[in-house]
Short mmCIF file of C-alpha atoms and ligand atoms in Angstrom, two decimals:
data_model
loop_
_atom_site.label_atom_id
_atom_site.label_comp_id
_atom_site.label_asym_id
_atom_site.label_seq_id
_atom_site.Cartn_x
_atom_site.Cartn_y
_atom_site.Cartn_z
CA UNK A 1 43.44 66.38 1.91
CA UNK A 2 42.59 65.68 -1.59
CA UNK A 3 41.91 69.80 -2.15
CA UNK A 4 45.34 70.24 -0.41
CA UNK A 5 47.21 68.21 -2.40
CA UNK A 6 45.71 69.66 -5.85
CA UNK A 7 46.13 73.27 -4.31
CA UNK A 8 49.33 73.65 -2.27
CA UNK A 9 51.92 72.13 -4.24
CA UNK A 10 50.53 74.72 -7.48
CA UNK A 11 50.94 77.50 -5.62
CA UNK A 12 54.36 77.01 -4.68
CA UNK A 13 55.13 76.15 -8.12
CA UNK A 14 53.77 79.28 -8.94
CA UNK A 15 55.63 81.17 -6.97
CA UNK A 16 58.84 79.56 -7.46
CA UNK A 17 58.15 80.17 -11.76
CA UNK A 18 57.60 84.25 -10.56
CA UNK A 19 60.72 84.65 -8.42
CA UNK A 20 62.70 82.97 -11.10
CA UNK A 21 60.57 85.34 -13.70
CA UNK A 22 60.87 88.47 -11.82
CA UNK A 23 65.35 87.65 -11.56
CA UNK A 24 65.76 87.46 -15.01
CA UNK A 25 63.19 89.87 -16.14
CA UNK A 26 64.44 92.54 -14.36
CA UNK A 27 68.66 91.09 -14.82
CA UNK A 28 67.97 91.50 -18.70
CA UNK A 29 66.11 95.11 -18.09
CA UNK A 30 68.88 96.34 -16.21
CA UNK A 31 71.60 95.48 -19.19
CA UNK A 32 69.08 97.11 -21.73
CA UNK A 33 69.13 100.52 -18.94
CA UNK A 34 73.00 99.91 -18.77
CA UNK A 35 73.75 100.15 -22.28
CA UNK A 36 71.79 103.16 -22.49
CA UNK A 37 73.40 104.83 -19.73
CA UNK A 38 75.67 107.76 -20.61
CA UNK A 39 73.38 109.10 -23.43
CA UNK A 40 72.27 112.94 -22.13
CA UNK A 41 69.08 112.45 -24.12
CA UNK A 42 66.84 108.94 -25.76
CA UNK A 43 65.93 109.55 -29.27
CA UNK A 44 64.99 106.63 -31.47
CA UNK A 45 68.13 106.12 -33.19
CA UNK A 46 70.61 106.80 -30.14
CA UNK A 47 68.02 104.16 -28.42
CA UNK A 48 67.96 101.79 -31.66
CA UNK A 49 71.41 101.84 -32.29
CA UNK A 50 72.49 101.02 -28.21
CA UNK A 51 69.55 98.65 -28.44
CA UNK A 52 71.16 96.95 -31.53
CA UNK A 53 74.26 95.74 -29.34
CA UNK A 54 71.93 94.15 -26.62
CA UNK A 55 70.18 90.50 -26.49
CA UNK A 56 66.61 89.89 -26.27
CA UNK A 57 66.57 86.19 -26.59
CA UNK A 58 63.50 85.24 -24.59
CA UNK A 59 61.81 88.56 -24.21
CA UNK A 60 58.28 89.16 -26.75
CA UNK A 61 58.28 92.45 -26.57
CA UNK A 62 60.79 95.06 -25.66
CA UNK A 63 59.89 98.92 -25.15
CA UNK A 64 61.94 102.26 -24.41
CA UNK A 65 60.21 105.37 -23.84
CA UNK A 66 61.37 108.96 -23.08
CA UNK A 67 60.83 110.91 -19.97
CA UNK A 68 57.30 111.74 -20.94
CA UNK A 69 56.80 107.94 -21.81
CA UNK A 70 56.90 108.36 -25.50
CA UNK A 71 57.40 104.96 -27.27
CA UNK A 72 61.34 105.73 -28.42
CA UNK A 73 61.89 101.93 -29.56
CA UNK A 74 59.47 98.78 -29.98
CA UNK A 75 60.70 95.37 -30.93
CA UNK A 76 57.27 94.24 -32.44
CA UNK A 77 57.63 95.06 -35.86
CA UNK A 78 53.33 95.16 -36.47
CA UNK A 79 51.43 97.71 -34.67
CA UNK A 80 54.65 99.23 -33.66
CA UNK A 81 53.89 102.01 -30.55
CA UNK A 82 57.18 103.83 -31.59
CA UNK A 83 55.53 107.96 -31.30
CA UNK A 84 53.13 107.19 -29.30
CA UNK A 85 52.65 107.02 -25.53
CA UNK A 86 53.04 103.86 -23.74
CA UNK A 87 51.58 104.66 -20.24
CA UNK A 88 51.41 100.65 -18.71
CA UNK A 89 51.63 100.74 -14.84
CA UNK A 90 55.01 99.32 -15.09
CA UNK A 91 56.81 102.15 -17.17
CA UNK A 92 54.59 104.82 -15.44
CA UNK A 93 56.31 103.56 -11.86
CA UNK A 94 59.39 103.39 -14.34
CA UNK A 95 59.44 106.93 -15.18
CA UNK A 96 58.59 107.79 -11.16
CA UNK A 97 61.79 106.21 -10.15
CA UNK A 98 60.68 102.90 -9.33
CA UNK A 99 62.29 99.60 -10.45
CA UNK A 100 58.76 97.49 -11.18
CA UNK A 101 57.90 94.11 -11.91
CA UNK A 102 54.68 91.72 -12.49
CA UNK A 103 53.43 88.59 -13.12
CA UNK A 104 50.16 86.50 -13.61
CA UNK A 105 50.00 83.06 -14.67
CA UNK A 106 46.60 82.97 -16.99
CA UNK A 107 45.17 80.44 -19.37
CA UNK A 108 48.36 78.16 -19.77
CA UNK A 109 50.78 81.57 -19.64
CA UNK A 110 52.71 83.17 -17.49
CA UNK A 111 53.18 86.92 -18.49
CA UNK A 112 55.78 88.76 -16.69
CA UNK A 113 55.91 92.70 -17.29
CA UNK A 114 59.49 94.48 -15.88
CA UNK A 115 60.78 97.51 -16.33
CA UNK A 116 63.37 100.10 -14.97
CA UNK A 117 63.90 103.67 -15.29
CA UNK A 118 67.18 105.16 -17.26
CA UNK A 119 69.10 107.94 -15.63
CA UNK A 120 71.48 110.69 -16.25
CA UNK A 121 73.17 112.50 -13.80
CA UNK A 122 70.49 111.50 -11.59
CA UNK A 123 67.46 112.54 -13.77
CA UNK A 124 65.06 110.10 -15.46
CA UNK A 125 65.50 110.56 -19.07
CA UNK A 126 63.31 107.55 -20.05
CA UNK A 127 62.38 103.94 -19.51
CA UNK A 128 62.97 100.20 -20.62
CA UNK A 129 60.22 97.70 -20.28
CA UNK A 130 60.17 94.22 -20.93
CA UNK A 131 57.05 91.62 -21.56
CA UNK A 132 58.00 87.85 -21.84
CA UNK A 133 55.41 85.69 -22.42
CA UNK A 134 56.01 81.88 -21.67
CA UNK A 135 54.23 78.92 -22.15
CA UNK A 136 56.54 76.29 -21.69
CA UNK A 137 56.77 76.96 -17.86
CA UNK A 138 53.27 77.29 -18.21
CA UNK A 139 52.88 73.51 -19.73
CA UNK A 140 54.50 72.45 -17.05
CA UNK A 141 52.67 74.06 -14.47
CA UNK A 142 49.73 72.73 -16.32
CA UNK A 143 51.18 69.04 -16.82
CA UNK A 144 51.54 68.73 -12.85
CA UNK A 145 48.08 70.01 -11.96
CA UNK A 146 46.88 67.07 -14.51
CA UNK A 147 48.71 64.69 -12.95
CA UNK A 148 47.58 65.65 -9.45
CA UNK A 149 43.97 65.33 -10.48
CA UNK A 150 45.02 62.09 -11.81
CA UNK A 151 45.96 60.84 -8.63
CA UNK A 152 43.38 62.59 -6.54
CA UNK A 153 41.38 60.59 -8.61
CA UNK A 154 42.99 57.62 -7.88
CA UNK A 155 42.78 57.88 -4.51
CA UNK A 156 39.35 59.41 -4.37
CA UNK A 157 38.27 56.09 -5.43
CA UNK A 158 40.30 53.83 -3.47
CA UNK A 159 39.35 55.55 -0.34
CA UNK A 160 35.58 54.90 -1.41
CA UNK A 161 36.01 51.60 -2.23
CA UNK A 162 37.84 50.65 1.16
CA UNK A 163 35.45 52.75 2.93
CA UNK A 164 32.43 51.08 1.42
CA UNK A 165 34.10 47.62 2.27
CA UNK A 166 34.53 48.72 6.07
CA UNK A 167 31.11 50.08 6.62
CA UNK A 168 29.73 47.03 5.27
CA UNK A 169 31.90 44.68 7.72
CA UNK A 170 30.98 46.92 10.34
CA UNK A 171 27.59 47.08 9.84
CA UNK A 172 27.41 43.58 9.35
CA UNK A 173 29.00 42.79 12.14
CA UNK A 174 26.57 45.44 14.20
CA UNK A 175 23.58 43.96 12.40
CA UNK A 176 24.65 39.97 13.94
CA UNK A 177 25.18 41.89 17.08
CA UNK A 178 21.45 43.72 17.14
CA UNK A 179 20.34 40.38 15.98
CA UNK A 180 21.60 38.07 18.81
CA UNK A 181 20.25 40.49 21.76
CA UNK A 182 16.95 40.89 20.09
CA UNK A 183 16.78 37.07 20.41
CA UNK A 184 18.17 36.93 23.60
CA UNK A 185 15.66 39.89 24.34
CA UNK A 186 13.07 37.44 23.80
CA UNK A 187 14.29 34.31 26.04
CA UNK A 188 16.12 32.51 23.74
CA UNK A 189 19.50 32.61 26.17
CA UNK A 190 21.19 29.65 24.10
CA UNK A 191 21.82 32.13 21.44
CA UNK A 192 24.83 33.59 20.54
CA UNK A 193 26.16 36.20 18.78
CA UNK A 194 29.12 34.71 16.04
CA UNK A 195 31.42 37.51 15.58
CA UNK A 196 34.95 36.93 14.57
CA UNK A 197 38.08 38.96 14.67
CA UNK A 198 39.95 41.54 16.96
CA UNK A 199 38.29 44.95 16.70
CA UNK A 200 36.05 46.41 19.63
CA UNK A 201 32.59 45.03 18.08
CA UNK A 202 33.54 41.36 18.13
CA UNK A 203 34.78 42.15 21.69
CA UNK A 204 31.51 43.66 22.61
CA UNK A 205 29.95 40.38 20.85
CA UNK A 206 32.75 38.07 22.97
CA UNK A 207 31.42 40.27 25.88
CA UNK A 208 27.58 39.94 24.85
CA UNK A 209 27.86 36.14 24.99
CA UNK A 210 29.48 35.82 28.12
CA UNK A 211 26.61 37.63 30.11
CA UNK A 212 24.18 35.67 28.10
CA UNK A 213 26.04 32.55 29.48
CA UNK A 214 25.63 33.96 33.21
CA UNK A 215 22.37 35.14 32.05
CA UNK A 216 21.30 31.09 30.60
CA UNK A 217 23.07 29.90 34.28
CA UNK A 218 20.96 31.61 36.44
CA UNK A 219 17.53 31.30 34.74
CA UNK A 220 18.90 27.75 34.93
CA UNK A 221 19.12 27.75 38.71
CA UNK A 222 15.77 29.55 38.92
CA UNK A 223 14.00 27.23 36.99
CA UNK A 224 15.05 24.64 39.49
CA UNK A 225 14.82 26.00 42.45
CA UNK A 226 11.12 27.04 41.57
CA UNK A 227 10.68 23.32 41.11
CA UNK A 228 12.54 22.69 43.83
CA UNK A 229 10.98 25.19 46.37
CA UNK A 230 7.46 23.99 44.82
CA UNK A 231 8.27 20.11 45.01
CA UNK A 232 9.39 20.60 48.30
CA UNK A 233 6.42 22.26 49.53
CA UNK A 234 3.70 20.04 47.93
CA UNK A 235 4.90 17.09 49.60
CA UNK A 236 3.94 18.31 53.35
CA UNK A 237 1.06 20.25 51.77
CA UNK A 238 -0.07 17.15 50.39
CA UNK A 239 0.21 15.23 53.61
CA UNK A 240 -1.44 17.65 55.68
CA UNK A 241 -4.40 17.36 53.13
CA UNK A 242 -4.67 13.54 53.55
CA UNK A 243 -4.41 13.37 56.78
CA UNK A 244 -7.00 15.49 57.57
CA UNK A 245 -9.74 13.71 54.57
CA UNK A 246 -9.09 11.05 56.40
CA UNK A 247 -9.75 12.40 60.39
CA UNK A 248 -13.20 14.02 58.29
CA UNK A 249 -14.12 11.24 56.24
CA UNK A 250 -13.77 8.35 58.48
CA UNK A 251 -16.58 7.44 60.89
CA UNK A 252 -16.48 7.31 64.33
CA UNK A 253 -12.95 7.84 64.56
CA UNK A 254 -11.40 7.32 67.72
CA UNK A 255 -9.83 10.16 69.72
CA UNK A 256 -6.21 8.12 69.86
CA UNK A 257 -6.03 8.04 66.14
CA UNK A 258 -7.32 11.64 65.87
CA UNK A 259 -4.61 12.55 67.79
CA UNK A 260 -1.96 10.78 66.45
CA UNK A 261 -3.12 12.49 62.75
CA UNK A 262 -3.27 15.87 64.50
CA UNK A 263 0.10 15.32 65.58
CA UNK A 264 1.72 13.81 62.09
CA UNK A 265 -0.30 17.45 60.34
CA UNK A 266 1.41 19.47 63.93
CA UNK A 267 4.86 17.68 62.17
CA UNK A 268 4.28 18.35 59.02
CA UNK A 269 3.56 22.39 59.06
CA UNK A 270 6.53 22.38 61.49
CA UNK A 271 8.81 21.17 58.55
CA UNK A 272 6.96 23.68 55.79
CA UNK A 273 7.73 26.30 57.95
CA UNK A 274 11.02 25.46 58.19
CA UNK A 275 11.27 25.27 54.37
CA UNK A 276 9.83 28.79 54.30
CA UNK A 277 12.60 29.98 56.92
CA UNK A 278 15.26 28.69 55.13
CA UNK A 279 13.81 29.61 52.00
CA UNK A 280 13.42 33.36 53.28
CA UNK A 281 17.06 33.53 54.98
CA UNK A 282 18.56 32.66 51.20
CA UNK A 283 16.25 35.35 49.48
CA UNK A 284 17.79 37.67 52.14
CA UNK A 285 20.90 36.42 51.50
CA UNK A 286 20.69 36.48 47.29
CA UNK A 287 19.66 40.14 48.17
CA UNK A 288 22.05 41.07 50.21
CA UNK A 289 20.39 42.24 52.96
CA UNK A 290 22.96 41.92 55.54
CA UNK A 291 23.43 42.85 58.96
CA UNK A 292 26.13 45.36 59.31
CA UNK A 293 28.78 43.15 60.38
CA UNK A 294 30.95 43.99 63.79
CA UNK A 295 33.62 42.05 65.41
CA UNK A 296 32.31 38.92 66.83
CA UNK A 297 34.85 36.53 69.07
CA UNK A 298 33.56 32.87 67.77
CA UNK A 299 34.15 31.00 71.11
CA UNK A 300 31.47 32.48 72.93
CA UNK A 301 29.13 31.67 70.36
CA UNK A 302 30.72 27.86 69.54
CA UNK A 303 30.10 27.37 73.56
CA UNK A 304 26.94 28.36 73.01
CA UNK A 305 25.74 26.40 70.26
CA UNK A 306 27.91 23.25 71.62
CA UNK A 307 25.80 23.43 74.77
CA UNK A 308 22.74 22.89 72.83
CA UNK A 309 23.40 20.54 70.31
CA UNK A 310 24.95 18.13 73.39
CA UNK A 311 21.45 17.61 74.51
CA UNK A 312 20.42 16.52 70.75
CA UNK A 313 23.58 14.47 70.80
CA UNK A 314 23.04 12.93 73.89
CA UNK A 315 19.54 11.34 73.00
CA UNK A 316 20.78 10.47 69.43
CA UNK A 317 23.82 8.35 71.77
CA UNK A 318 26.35 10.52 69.73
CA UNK A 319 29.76 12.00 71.64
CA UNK A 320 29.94 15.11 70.64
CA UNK A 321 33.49 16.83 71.66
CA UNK A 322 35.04 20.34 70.97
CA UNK A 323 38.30 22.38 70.98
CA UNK A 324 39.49 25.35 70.50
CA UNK A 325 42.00 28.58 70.38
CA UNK A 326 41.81 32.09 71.59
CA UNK A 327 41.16 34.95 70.00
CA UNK A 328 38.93 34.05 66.94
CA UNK A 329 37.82 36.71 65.56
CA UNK A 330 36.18 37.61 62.44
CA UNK A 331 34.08 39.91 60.88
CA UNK A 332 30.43 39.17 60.81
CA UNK A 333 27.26 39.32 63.09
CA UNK A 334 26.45 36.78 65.97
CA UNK A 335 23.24 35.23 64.41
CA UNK A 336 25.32 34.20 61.00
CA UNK A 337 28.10 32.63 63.24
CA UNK A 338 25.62 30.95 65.34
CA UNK A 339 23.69 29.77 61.89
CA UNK A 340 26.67 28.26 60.67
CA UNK A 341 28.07 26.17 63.42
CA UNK A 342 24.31 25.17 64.43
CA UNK A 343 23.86 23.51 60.71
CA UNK A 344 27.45 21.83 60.23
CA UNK A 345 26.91 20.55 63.89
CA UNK A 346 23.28 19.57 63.28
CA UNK A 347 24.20 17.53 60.11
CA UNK A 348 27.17 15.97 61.85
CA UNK A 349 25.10 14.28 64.37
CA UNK A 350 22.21 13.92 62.07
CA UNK A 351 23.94 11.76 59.68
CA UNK A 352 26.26 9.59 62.14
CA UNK A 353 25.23 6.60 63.18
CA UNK A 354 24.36 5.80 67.32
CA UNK A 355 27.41 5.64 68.80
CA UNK A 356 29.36 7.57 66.50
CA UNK A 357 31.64 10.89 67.27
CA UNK A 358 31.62 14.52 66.13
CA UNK A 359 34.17 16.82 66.77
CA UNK A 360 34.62 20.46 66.18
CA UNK A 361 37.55 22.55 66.16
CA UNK A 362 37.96 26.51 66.29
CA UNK A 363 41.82 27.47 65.40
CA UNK A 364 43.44 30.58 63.53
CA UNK A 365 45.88 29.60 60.97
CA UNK A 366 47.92 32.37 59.50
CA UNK A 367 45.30 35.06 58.58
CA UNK A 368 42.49 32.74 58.94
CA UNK A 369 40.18 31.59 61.46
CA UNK A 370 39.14 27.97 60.77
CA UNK A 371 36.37 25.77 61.86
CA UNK A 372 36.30 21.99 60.86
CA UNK A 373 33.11 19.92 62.20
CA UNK A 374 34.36 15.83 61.34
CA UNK A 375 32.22 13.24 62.23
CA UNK A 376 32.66 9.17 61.63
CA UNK A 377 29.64 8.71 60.18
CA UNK A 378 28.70 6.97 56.35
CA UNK A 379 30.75 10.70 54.51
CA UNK A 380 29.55 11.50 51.24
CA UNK A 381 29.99 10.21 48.12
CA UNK A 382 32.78 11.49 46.11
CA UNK A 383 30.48 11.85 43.00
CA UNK A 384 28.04 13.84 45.01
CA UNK A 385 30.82 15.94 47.27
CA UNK A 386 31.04 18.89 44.14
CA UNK A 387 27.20 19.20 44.11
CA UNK A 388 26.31 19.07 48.36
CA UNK A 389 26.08 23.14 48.63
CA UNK A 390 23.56 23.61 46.13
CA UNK A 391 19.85 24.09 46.85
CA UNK A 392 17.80 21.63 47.52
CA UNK A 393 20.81 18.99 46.61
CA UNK A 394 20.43 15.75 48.78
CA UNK A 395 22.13 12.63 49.08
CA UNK A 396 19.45 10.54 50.30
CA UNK A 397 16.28 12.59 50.29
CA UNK A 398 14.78 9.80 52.20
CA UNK A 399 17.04 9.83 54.79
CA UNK A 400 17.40 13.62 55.07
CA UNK A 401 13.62 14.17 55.27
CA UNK A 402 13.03 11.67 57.90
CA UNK A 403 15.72 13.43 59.82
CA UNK A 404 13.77 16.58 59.38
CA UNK A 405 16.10 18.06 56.75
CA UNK A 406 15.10 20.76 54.27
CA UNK A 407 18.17 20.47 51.92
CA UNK A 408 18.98 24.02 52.10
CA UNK A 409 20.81 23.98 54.99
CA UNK A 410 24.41 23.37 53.50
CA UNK A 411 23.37 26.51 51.09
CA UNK A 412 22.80 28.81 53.39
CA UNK A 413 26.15 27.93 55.04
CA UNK A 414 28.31 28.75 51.80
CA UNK A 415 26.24 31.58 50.62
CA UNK A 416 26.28 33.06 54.78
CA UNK A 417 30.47 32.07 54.87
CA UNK A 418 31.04 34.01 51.04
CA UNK A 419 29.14 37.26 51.49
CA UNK A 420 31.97 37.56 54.54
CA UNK A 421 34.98 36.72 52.37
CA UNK A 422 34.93 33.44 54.16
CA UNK A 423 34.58 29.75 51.70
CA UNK A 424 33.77 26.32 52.85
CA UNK A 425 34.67 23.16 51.83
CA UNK A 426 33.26 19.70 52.16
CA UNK A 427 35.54 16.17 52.10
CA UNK A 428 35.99 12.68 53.12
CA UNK A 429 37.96 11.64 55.66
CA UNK A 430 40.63 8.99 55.03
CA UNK A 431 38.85 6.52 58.24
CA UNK A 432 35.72 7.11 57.07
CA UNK A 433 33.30 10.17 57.48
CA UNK A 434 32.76 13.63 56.46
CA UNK A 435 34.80 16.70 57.20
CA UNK A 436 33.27 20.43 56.78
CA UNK A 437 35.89 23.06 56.75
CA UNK A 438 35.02 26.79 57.23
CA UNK A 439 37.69 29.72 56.79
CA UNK A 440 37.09 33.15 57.14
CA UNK A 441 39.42 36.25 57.74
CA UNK A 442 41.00 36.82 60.65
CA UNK A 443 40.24 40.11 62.22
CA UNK A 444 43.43 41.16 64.01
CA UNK A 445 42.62 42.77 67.18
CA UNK A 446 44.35 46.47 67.54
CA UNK A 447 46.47 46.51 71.04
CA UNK A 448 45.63 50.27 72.82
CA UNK A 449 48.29 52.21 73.38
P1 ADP B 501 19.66 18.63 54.84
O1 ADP B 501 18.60 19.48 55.40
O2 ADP B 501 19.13 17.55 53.94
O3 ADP B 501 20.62 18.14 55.84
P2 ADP B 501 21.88 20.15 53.91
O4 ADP B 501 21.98 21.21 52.87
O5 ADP B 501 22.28 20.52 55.28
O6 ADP B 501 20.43 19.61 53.82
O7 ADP B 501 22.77 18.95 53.42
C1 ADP B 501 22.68 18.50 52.12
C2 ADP B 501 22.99 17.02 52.03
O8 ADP B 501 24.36 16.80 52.31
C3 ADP B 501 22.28 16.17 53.06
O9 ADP B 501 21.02 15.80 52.59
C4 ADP B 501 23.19 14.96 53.20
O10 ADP B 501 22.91 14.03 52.17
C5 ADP B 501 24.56 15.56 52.95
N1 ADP B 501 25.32 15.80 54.22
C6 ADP B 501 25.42 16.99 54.87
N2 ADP B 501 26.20 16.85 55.96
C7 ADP B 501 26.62 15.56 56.00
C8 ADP B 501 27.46 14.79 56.88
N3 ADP B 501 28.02 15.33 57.94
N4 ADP B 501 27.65 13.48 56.58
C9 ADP B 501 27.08 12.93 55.49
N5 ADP B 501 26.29 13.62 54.62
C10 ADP B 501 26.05 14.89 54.86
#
């Protein structure tokens, strides 16, 4: 740009100055031919006398030759050419015929050269040729070239400066960024990158911390359910252990006590196993190994599981009651349905009281297919209702273990329910007791043709 600006608007200049030159130049030659015109024949006083009458105000150096391009008449007074031949390019061209004009513009001059031949009765009897040379143009010329380096200068350095200033920001800015993911890099996910402003690296630094909050949630939620999953295991592990130091280390033990230890370890590896089920089903599920899904009609498979659980209910001295609508269908695979009514229903009767009442429903509402299991029993706290789907979460472990709970069992509900666009949704209800809502979409059945 900068080479632009100190080149382009010289040239034009120039040009303009040589058109301009090259109109007067040849304007003034052409009165000089005119005033010679109707002599038969140039001789240096014919020439000197018309020339007399003429102006040269402006012009350094005025010549008139012959036909053979003799000098006839030369306005410099020292080293006068008048006798001898003047052969320049311009009067030579002259003398052809030719009208002829140049100019160059060289060390702080321009020198313009014109010159014109002179006729009579259409033969070219001689020439007139005039050389201006002009500085003042020139100091112009010369005065805006200054100037433009003056401010190509100027704003040569100011576009330094600013881009010195912006490379810095930037590559300070790049430098906190490089800074915060090489600590991150190294485990330290509470760290965060403190870029400020608009532009696309503080966004990348606004986007940088937001993963590295996702990032600090779920090693988080690993950390505790590795403590979780371990805690959880220990305990039966542990039990097994004792109970079978004490069937080896105790003497003559009698075959009813035996027993009843081989049957509290039987219990025990029942419920690790369990753990490990449940444990594997939500490692399937955080992968996303699914079944591909297919159109499954719930009633079939709420009969199903209702049929069961009524014998369970039935010994607990629970009344366990269902209804529900036609044409339920959804999305999904058999087992997950089946999975998800067995453990709201299972809970229901597992945390009601003898005596107490769970019912389900099955209904579509809008483009939904709903299932609510409600039971009477003690509900759930409200402070622990936000917190009841995650891992491992209990509100009585006590209670939940001796009921042969794992904890996970509300968890692999919501995770089972999401993965098929479904949610679920836990609450009191207002006469006491808990309410477990499950929506998912409603897969409208085509009619044939
Ligand atoms: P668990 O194997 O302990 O039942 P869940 O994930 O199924 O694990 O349930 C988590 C906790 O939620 C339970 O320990 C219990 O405290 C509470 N809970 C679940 N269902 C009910 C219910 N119907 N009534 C009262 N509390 C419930």
């Amino acid at each position: 740009m900068l080479l632009l600006l100190n080149t382009y608007p010289l040239l034009v200049s120039e040009d303009l100055v040589f058109h301009a030159k090259a109109t007067n130049l040849q304007s003034s030659v052409s009165v000089m031919v005119n005033s010679l015109s109707g002599l038969a024949r140039l001789t240096e006083e014919n020439v000197s006398d018309a020339m007399a009458l003429t102006e040269e105000a402006g012009l350094s150096r005025v010549l008139v030759t012959d036909g053979s391009g003799r000098v006839l008449y030369d306005t410099r007074e020292t080293d006068s050419a008048v006798g001898s031949l003047a052969l320049y390019t311009e009067i030579v061209r002259a003398l052809l015929g030719y009208d002829a004009f140049s100019c160059t513009y060289q060390r702080g001059a321009f020198r313009s050269r014109a010159s014109s031949p002179v006729m009579y009765q259409s033969q070219i009897i001689g020439a007139v040729y005039a050389y201006e040379y002009d500085t003042q143009q020139a100091e112009l010329l010369t005065g805006l070239q200054e100037t433009l380096l003056r401010l190509s200068a100027v704003v040569g350095a100011l576009v330094l400066v600013l881009s010195l200033v912006l490379s810095k920001a930037l590559t300070h800015k790049i430098g906190l960024l490089l800074t915060a993911i090489r600590e991150v890099r190294e485990g330290a996910y509470s760290h965060r990158a403190d870029i400020r402003g608009r532009d696309e690296i503080a966004q990348i630094g606004y986007e940088f911390n937001s993963l590295t909050d996702r990032l600090q949630t779920t090693e988080t939620a690993r950390r505790r359910f590795v403590s979780d999953a371990s805690h959880e295991l220990k305990t039966p592990l542990a039990a097994i252990r004792l109970l079978s130091d004490s069937i080896l280390q105790t003497e003559n033990i009698d075959r009813e006590t035996t027993k009843e230890f081989v049957t509290d370890i039987g219990r025990e590896a029942e419920r690790l196993s369990r753990i490990t089920e449940d444990l594997l089903r939500l490692t399937r599920l955080d992968n996303g190994v699914l079944d591909p899904p297919a159109a499954v009609d719930i009633l079939p498979v709420l009969e199903q599981v209702m049929r069961m659980m009524n014998l369970v209910a039935q010994e607990k001295g629970v009344d366990l009651t269902y209804t529900a609508g036609e044409d339920c269908v959804v999305l999904a695979t058999k087992d997950e349905i089946h999975q998800v009514i067995y453990n709201l229903t299972d809970n229901a009767v597992k945390y009601s009281a003898i005596g107490g009442s769970v019912q389900v429903s099955l209904d579509r509402e809008g483009s939904q297919v709903v299932l609510a299991v409600s039971d009477n029993g003690a509900g759930i706290p409200e402070a622990d209702l936000p917190r009841i789907f995650e891992r491992f979460y209990r509100v009585d472990k006590a209670r939940s273990r001796a009921a042969g709970g794992t904890g996970l069992g509300l968890s692999i509900v919501s995770d089972t329910v999401k993965r098929r666009g479904g949610s679920v949704e836990a609450a009191n209800r207002s006469g006491g007791g808990a309410v477990f809502t499950v929506r998912w979409p409603l897969l409208e059945r085509r009619e044939g043709p």
